[in-house]
mmCIF file of C-alpha atoms in Angstrom:
data_model
loop_
_atom_site.group_PDB
_atom_site.id
_atom_site.type_symbol
_atom_site.label_atom_id
_atom_site.label_comp_id
_atom_site.label_asym_id
_atom_site.label_seq_id
_atom_site.Cartn_x
_atom_site.Cartn_y
_atom_site.Cartn_z
ATOM 1 C CA MET W 122 -22.910 33.650 1.007
ATOM 2 C CA THR W 123 -20.674 34.256 -1.951
ATOM 3 C CA PHE W 124 -19.096 31.167 -3.418
ATOM 4 C CA ASN W 125 -16.843 31.351 -6.446
ATOM 5 C CA ILE W 126 -15.685 28.280 -8.327
ATOM 6 C CA VAL W 127 -13.030 28.319 -11.031
ATOM 7 C CA ASN W 128 -12.192 25.293 -13.162
ATOM 8 C CA GLU W 129 -8.522 25.421 -14.125
ATOM 9 C CA TYR W 130 -8.242 21.661 -14.488
ATOM 10 C CA ASN W 131 -7.128 21.857 -18.097
ATOM 11 C CA GLU W 132 -7.045 24.409 -20.880
ATOM 12 C CA ASN W 133 -10.427 23.203 -22.209
ATOM 13 C CA GLU W 134 -11.953 23.545 -18.719
ATOM 14 C CA THR W 135 -13.416 20.052 -19.019
ATOM 15 C CA LEU W 136 -13.458 17.724 -16.045
ATOM 16 C CA PRO W 137 -12.763 13.981 -16.258
ATOM 17 C CA GLU W 138 -15.665 11.687 -17.082
ATOM 18 C CA HIS W 139 -15.956 10.219 -13.567
ATOM 19 C CA PHE W 140 -15.751 13.595 -11.813
ATOM 20 C CA PRO W 141 -18.881 15.649 -11.084
ATOM 21 C CA ASP W 142 -19.566 18.363 -13.672
ATOM 22 C CA THR W 143 -19.078 22.007 -12.691
ATOM 23 C CA ALA W 144 -22.741 22.480 -11.727
ATOM 24 C CA SER W 145 -22.631 19.408 -9.483
ATOM 25 C CA CYS W 146 -19.324 20.563 -7.980
ATOM 26 C CA ARG W 147 -20.938 23.900 -7.188
ATOM 27 C CA GLU W 148 -23.948 22.252 -5.531
ATOM 28 C CA ILE W 149 -21.854 19.841 -3.455
ATOM 29 C CA ALA W 150 -19.417 22.560 -2.387
ATOM 30 C CA GLU W 151 -22.147 25.058 -1.481
ATOM 31 C CA ASN W 152 -23.956 22.459 0.635
ATOM 32 C CA VAL W 153 -20.777 21.450 2.467
ATOM 33 C CA ILE W 154 -19.672 25.059 2.983
ATOM 34 C CA LEU W 155 -23.065 26.079 4.383
ATOM 35 C CA GLN W 156 -23.152 23.031 6.669
ATOM 36 C CA ALA W 157 -19.625 23.737 7.924
ATOM 37 C CA LEU W 158 -20.474 27.388 8.626
ATOM 38 C CA GLU W 159 -23.639 26.385 10.461
ATOM 39 C CA GLN W 160 -21.927 23.644 12.458
ATOM 40 C CA GLU W 161 -19.155 26.000 13.560
ATOM 41 C CA GLY W 162 -21.582 28.784 14.434
ATOM 42 C CA CYS W 163 -20.380 31.411 11.972
ATOM 43 C CA PRO W 164 -22.551 34.493 12.610
ATOM 44 C CA TYR W 165 -21.525 36.173 9.355
ATOM 45 C CA GLU W 166 -22.320 35.744 5.710
ATOM 46 C CA ALA W 167 -19.132 34.360 4.221
ATOM 47 C CA GLU W 168 -17.158 34.347 1.003
ATOM 48 C CA VAL W 169 -15.197 31.274 -0.141
ATOM 49 C CA ASN W 170 -13.309 30.673 -3.378
ATOM 50 C CA LEU W 171 -12.672 27.232 -4.868
ATOM 51 C CA THR W 172 -10.290 26.413 -7.701
ATOM 52 C CA LEU W 173 -10.139 23.007 -9.374
ATOM 53 C CA VAL W 174 -6.713 22.079 -10.756
ATOM 54 C CA ASP W 175 -4.664 19.073 -11.868
ATOM 55 C CA ASP W 176 -1.767 17.487 -9.967
ATOM 56 C CA ASP W 177 0.880 19.546 -11.790
ATOM 57 C CA ALA W 178 -0.805 22.823 -10.868
ATOM 58 C CA ILE W 179 -1.337 21.934 -7.210
ATOM 59 C CA ARG W 180 2.271 20.740 -7.019
ATOM 60 C CA ALA W 181 3.456 24.138 -8.300
ATOM 61 C CA ILE W 182 1.236 25.973 -5.813
ATOM 62 C CA ASN W 183 2.382 23.709 -2.980
ATOM 63 C CA GLU W 184 6.023 24.381 -3.831
ATOM 64 C CA GLU W 185 5.518 28.124 -4.165
ATOM 65 C CA MET W 186 3.442 28.578 -1.015
ATOM 66 C CA ARG W 187 4.745 25.836 1.280
ATOM 67 C CA SER W 188 8.149 24.904 -0.215
ATOM 68 C CA LEU W 189 6.904 21.330 -0.675
ATOM 69 C CA ASP W 190 7.712 19.941 -4.116
ATOM 70 C CA LYS W 191 4.884 17.412 -4.301
ATOM 71 C CA SER W 192 1.259 17.271 -5.302
ATOM 72 C CA THR W 193 -1.449 17.036 -2.668
ATOM 73 C CA ASP W 194 -5.206 16.654 -2.559
ATOM 74 C CA VAL W 195 -6.247 20.059 -1.227
ATOM 75 C CA LEU W 196 -4.693 23.343 -0.149
ATOM 76 C CA SER W 197 -6.375 25.896 2.080
ATOM 77 C CA PHE W 198 -5.498 29.575 2.238
ATOM 78 C CA PRO W 199 -7.321 31.203 5.168
ATOM 79 C CA MET W 200 -7.836 34.956 5.258
ATOM 80 C CA VAL W 201 -8.568 35.075 9.009
ATOM 81 C CA ASP W 202 -6.013 34.215 11.673
ATOM 82 C CA PHE W 203 -8.257 32.708 14.343
ATOM 83 C CA GLY W 204 -6.699 32.606 17.817
ATOM 84 C CA LYS W 205 -8.536 29.367 18.411
ATOM 85 C CA PRO W 206 -10.616 27.383 15.914
ATOM 86 C CA ALA W 207 -13.891 28.963 14.801
ATOM 87 C CA ASP W 208 -13.566 31.750 17.384
ATOM 88 C CA PHE W 209 -15.945 34.150 15.678
ATOM 89 C CA ALA W 210 -16.392 35.969 18.993
ATOM 90 C CA MET W 211 -12.811 37.160 18.471
ATOM 91 C CA LEU W 212 -13.952 39.081 15.403
ATOM 92 C CA GLU W 213 -16.928 40.508 17.283
ATOM 93 C CA SER W 214 -14.717 41.717 20.148
ATOM 94 C CA LEU W 215 -12.318 43.318 17.659
ATOM 95 C CA GLU W 216 -15.191 45.397 16.296
ATOM 96 C CA GLU W 217 -15.136 47.346 19.547
ATOM 97 C CA GLN W 218 -11.415 48.128 19.373
ATOM 98 C CA GLU W 219 -9.816 51.180 17.862
ATOM 99 C CA GLY W 220 -8.474 50.492 14.396
ATOM 100 C CA PHE W 221 -11.100 47.852 13.620
ATOM 101 C CA GLU W 222 -11.682 49.446 10.232
ATOM 102 C CA THR W 223 -8.180 48.365 9.195
ATOM 103 C CA LEU W 224 -8.848 44.771 10.257
ATOM 104 C CA ALA W 225 -12.294 44.888 8.695
ATOM 105 C CA ASP W 226 -10.736 45.782 5.340
ATOM 106 C CA ASP W 227 -8.556 42.669 5.633
ATOM 107 C CA VAL W 228 -11.259 40.121 6.513
ATOM 108 C CA PHE W 229 -14.587 41.608 5.404
ATOM 109 C CA ASN W 230 -15.378 42.307 1.773
ATOM 110 C CA PRO W 231 -15.982 46.078 1.616
ATOM 111 C CA ASP W 232 -18.580 45.635 -1.159
ATOM 112 C CA THR W 233 -20.666 42.863 0.412
ATOM 113 C CA GLY W 234 -19.744 42.966 4.105
ATOM 114 C CA GLU W 235 -19.126 39.222 3.986
ATOM 115 C CA LEU W 236 -16.391 37.527 5.984
ATOM 116 C CA MET W 237 -13.711 36.491 3.488
ATOM 117 C CA LEU W 238 -12.767 33.064 4.831
ATOM 118 C CA GLY W 239 -10.284 32.223 2.099
ATOM 119 C CA ASP W 240 -9.425 30.015 -0.832
ATOM 120 C CA ILE W 241 -9.585 26.278 -1.436
ATOM 121 C CA VAL W 242 -7.592 24.564 -4.194
ATOM 122 C CA ILE W 243 -8.474 20.951 -5.023
ATOM 123 C CA SER W 244 -6.567 18.560 -7.244
ATOM 124 C CA VAL W 245 -9.152 16.742 -9.346
ATOM 125 C CA ASP W 246 -6.552 14.041 -10.068
ATOM 126 C CA HIS W 247 -5.934 13.409 -6.359
ATOM 127 C CA CYS W 248 -9.650 13.428 -5.613
ATOM 128 C CA LEU W 249 -10.306 10.708 -8.212
ATOM 129 C CA LYS W 250 -7.350 8.613 -7.021
ATOM 130 C CA GLN W 251 -8.295 8.851 -3.345
ATOM 131 C CA ALA W 252 -11.950 7.982 -3.984
ATOM 132 C CA ASP W 253 -10.737 4.805 -5.671
ATOM 133 C CA GLU W 254 -8.166 4.024 -2.951
ATOM 134 C CA TYR W 255 -10.656 4.551 -0.105
ATOM 135 C CA GLY W 256 -13.462 2.688 -1.872
ATOM 136 C CA HIS W 257 -16.090 5.401 -1.839
ATOM 137 C CA GLY W 258 -17.642 7.675 -4.430
ATOM 138 C CA VAL W 259 -15.953 10.648 -6.020
ATOM 139 C CA GLN W 260 -18.717 12.947 -4.759
ATOM 140 C CA ARG W 261 -18.051 11.815 -1.194
ATOM 141 C CA GLU W 262 -14.308 12.415 -1.602
ATOM 142 C CA PHE W 263 -14.940 15.855 -3.112
ATOM 143 C CA ALA W 264 -17.301 16.720 -0.231
ATOM 144 C CA PHE W 265 -14.684 15.488 2.248
ATOM 145 C CA LEU W 266 -11.990 17.714 0.739
ATOM 146 C CA ILE W 267 -14.304 20.739 0.960
ATOM 147 C CA ALA W 268 -15.227 19.956 4.598
ATOM 148 C CA HIS W 269 -11.570 19.427 5.499
ATOM 149 C CA SER W 270 -10.539 22.683 3.875
ATOM 150 C CA MET W 271 -13.423 24.654 5.391
ATOM 151 C CA LEU W 272 -12.265 23.619 8.842
ATOM 152 C CA HIS W 273 -8.764 24.833 7.966
ATOM 153 C CA LEU W 274 -10.255 28.160 6.817
ATOM 154 C CA MET W 275 -11.899 28.435 10.239
ATOM 155 C CA GLY W 276 -8.672 27.809 12.134
ATOM 156 C CA TYR W 277 -8.590 24.040 12.682
ATOM 157 C CA ASP W 278 -5.439 22.044 12.081
ATOM 158 C CA HIS W 279 -4.195 18.461 12.429
ATOM 159 C CA MET W 280 -0.511 18.827 13.257
ATOM 160 C CA VAL W 281 -0.783 16.853 16.515
ATOM 161 C CA PRO W 282 -2.958 13.796 17.223
ATOM 162 C CA GLN W 283 -5.365 15.647 19.534
ATOM 163 C CA GLU W 284 -6.026 18.352 16.908
ATOM 164 C CA ALA W 285 -6.408 15.687 14.218
ATOM 165 C CA ALA W 286 -9.016 13.814 16.278
ATOM 166 C CA VAL W 287 -11.078 16.978 16.755
ATOM 167 C CA MET W 288 -10.859 17.858 13.082
ATOM 168 C CA GLU W 289 -11.760 14.334 11.948
ATOM 169 C CA GLU W 290 -14.822 14.263 14.198
ATOM 170 C CA ARG W 291 -16.024 17.632 12.884
ATOM 171 C CA GLN W 292 -15.428 16.599 9.252
ATOM 172 C CA GLU W 293 -17.433 13.414 9.712
ATOM 173 C CA ARG W 294 -20.268 15.304 11.391
ATOM 174 C CA ILE W 295 -20.498 17.677 8.394
ATOM 175 C CA LEU W 296 -20.448 14.811 5.890
ATOM 176 C CA GLU W 297 -22.893 12.608 7.825
ATOM 177 C CA SER W 298 -25.395 15.455 8.129
ATOM 178 C CA LEU W 299 -25.400 15.728 4.319
ATOM 179 C CA GLY W 300 -25.598 11.978 3.734
ATOM 180 C CA TYR W 301 -21.997 11.432 2.582
ATOM 181 C CA ARG W 302 -20.947 8.112 4.033
ATOM 182 C CA ARG W 303 -17.985 5.852 3.382
#
């Protein structure tokens, strides 16, 4: 697995005192990403990128990409358009079709062969605020945001109550398996 983390929280690239340091962020994120991939049965090595930002930066990204002029906790930018959530068999069946090389260039890194799942952007400010509001640790909130976003990268959504229930159950299963409890 390739996992890239970029700290763009501020120009000094320092994180707030109560937020995990970059090494801890990397460890938490890698563990959650690997657990999510395993839980969803991903048969490929994967590539995921994570960027840590402040509320102003995520607000600008949210406005540019989604036309929503407000900050948010996490944004997910999937590279694969799954027909149904975590349908990795879809990718395997495409391998047999003519023109797969074109698709492969879009979703598999030509240098590593890894499935490029996509990008995660987390607002450190929102993460700290939500941990306080929900009464649990910052590490748990950070792990939750990664799990939530990973499910988005694998095609899950929560636009209707039934989808939300499925996504919530899967998120909790990932977090529980790693010992992150409310």
